[in-house]
Amino acid sequence: MLYVILVSSILTSLYEFKKFKKKQYVREIVFSSVLLTIGVILIILRIANIELPTPLTGIRILFQPVSRLLIEMLS
């Protein structure tokens, strides 16, 4: 399963890279490569049964200090 994901992601990136290279879209090449790499890493971690944090955990980490500050200001 891992090899299927890696091969399909490599083929997809090569296809997109050729399309973007013809039009000289450098930013799009970088952006799509970064997103594809992040996606492949997340899929591999999921297949390896490594526990990943939920997006809610990140939101809590970001907004908890702001929430505490607002509570202190309003009380």
PDB file of C-alpha atoms in Angstrom:
ATOM      1  CA  MET A   1       0.000   0.000   0.000  1.00  0.00           C
ATOM      2  CA  LEU A   2       2.837   2.355   0.834  1.00  0.00           C
ATOM      3  CA  TYR A   3       4.474   1.829  -2.548  1.00  0.00           C
ATOM      4  CA  VAL A   4       1.204   2.517  -4.348  1.00  0.00           C
ATOM      5  CA  ILE A   5       0.870   5.842  -2.556  1.00  0.00           C
ATOM      6  CA  LEU A   6       4.470   6.827  -3.227  1.00  0.00           C
ATOM      7  CA  VAL A   7       4.351   5.876  -6.907  1.00  0.00           C
ATOM      8  CA  SER A   8       1.026   7.607  -7.495  1.00  0.00           C
ATOM      9  CA  SER A   9       2.200  10.774  -5.755  1.00  0.00           C
ATOM     10  CA  ILE A  10       5.430  10.821  -7.761  1.00  0.00           C
ATOM     11  CA  LEU A  11       3.556  10.323 -11.026  1.00  0.00           C
ATOM     12  CA  THR A  12       1.070  13.030 -10.113  1.00  0.00           C
ATOM     13  CA  SER A  13       3.800  15.481  -9.200  1.00  0.00           C
ATOM     14  CA  LEU A  14       5.681  14.793 -12.437  1.00  0.00           C
ATOM     15  CA  TYR A  15       2.515  15.358 -14.458  1.00  0.00           C
ATOM     16  CA  GLU A  16       1.778  18.637 -12.695  1.00  0.00           C
ATOM     17  CA  PHE A  17       5.414  19.729 -12.824  1.00  0.00           C
ATOM     18  CA  LYS A  18       5.492  19.343 -16.612  1.00  0.00           C
ATOM     19  CA  LYS A  19       2.263  21.316 -16.980  1.00  0.00           C
ATOM     20  CA  PHE A  20       3.446  24.140 -14.759  1.00  0.00           C
ATOM     21  CA  LYS A  21       6.928  24.211 -16.245  1.00  0.00           C
ATOM     22  CA  LYS A  22       5.544  24.854 -19.736  1.00  0.00           C
ATOM     23  CA  LYS A  23       3.671  27.876 -18.414  1.00  0.00           C
ATOM     24  CA  GLN A  24       6.583  28.885 -16.137  1.00  0.00           C
ATOM     25  CA  TYR A  25       4.483  28.865 -12.966  1.00  0.00           C
ATOM     26  CA  VAL A  26       7.232  28.648 -10.360  1.00  0.00           C
ATOM     27  CA  ARG A  27       5.044  29.541  -7.367  1.00  0.00           C
ATOM     28  CA  GLU A  28       2.489  26.934  -8.312  1.00  0.00           C
ATOM     29  CA  ILE A  29       5.199  24.278  -8.635  1.00  0.00           C
ATOM     30  CA  VAL A  30       6.501  25.050  -5.148  1.00  0.00           C
ATOM     31  CA  PHE A  31       3.030  25.299  -3.598  1.00  0.00           C
ATOM     32  CA  SER A  32       1.740  22.067  -5.116  1.00  0.00           C
ATOM     33  CA  SER A  33       4.948  20.244  -4.184  1.00  0.00           C
ATOM     34  CA  VAL A  34       4.681  21.372  -0.569  1.00  0.00           C
ATOM     35  CA  LEU A  35       1.007  20.402  -0.307  1.00  0.00           C
ATOM     36  CA  LEU A  36       1.605  17.029  -1.952  1.00  0.00           C
ATOM     37  CA  THR A  37       4.544  16.325   0.368  1.00  0.00           C
ATOM     38  CA  ILE A  38       2.506  17.209   3.456  1.00  0.00           C
ATOM     39  CA  GLY A  39      -0.348  15.023   2.248  1.00  0.00           C
ATOM     40  CA  VAL A  40       1.896  12.049   1.532  1.00  0.00           C
ATOM     41  CA  ILE A  41       3.568  12.353   4.936  1.00  0.00           C
ATOM     42  CA  LEU A  42       0.184  12.435   6.671  1.00  0.00           C
ATOM     43  CA  ILE A  43      -1.028   9.395   4.727  1.00  0.00           C
ATOM     44  CA  ILE A  44       2.142   7.443   5.547  1.00  0.00           C
ATOM     45  CA  LEU A  45       1.815   8.313   9.237  1.00  0.00           C
ATOM     46  CA  ARG A  46      -1.826   7.240   9.173  1.00  0.00           C
ATOM     47  CA  ILE A  47      -0.945   3.903   7.545  1.00  0.00           C
ATOM     48  CA  ALA A  48       1.799   3.353  10.139  1.00  0.00           C
ATOM     49  CA  ASN A  49      -0.860   3.747  12.879  1.00  0.00           C
ATOM     50  CA  ILE A  50       0.896   6.739  14.387  1.00  0.00           C
ATOM     51  CA  GLU A  51      -1.547   8.846  16.360  1.00  0.00           C
ATOM     52  CA  LEU A  52      -1.942  12.277  14.793  1.00  0.00           C
ATOM     53  CA  PRO A  53      -3.349  15.279  16.630  1.00  0.00           C
ATOM     54  CA  THR A  54      -6.680  16.607  15.464  1.00  0.00           C
ATOM     55  CA  PRO A  55      -7.014  20.132  14.060  1.00  0.00           C
ATOM     56  CA  LEU A  56      -9.002  21.015  17.164  1.00  0.00           C
ATOM     57  CA  THR A  57      -5.866  20.520  19.275  1.00  0.00           C
ATOM     58  CA  GLY A  58      -4.011  23.129  17.241  1.00  0.00           C
ATOM     59  CA  ILE A  59      -6.923  25.549  17.430  1.00  0.00           C
ATOM     60  CA  ARG A  60      -7.054  25.153  21.204  1.00  0.00           C
ATOM     61  CA  ILE A  61      -3.323  25.798  21.522  1.00  0.00           C
ATOM     62  CA  LEU A  62      -3.624  28.968  19.449  1.00  0.00           C
ATOM     63  CA  PHE A  63      -6.739  30.454  20.989  1.00  0.00           C
ATOM     64  CA  GLN A  64      -6.504  29.409  24.638  1.00  0.00           C
ATOM     65  CA  PRO A  65      -4.135  32.272  25.610  1.00  0.00           C
ATOM     66  CA  VAL A  66      -6.378  34.764  23.814  1.00  0.00           C
ATOM     67  CA  SER A  67      -9.407  33.367  25.606  1.00  0.00           C
ATOM     68  CA  ARG A  68      -7.701  33.646  28.991  1.00  0.00           C
ATOM     69  CA  LEU A  69      -6.686  37.226  28.239  1.00  0.00           C
ATOM     70  CA  LEU A  70     -10.232  38.190  27.277  1.00  0.00           C
ATOM     71  CA  ILE A  71     -11.676  36.527  30.374  1.00  0.00           C
ATOM     72  CA  GLU A  72      -9.225  38.431  32.585  1.00  0.00           C
ATOM     73  CA  MET A  73     -10.015  41.713  30.841  1.00  0.00           C
ATOM     74  CA  LEU A  74     -13.781  41.293  31.082  1.00  0.00           C
ATOM     75  CA  SER A  75     -13.974  40.047  34.665  1.00  0.00           C
TER      76      SER A  75
END
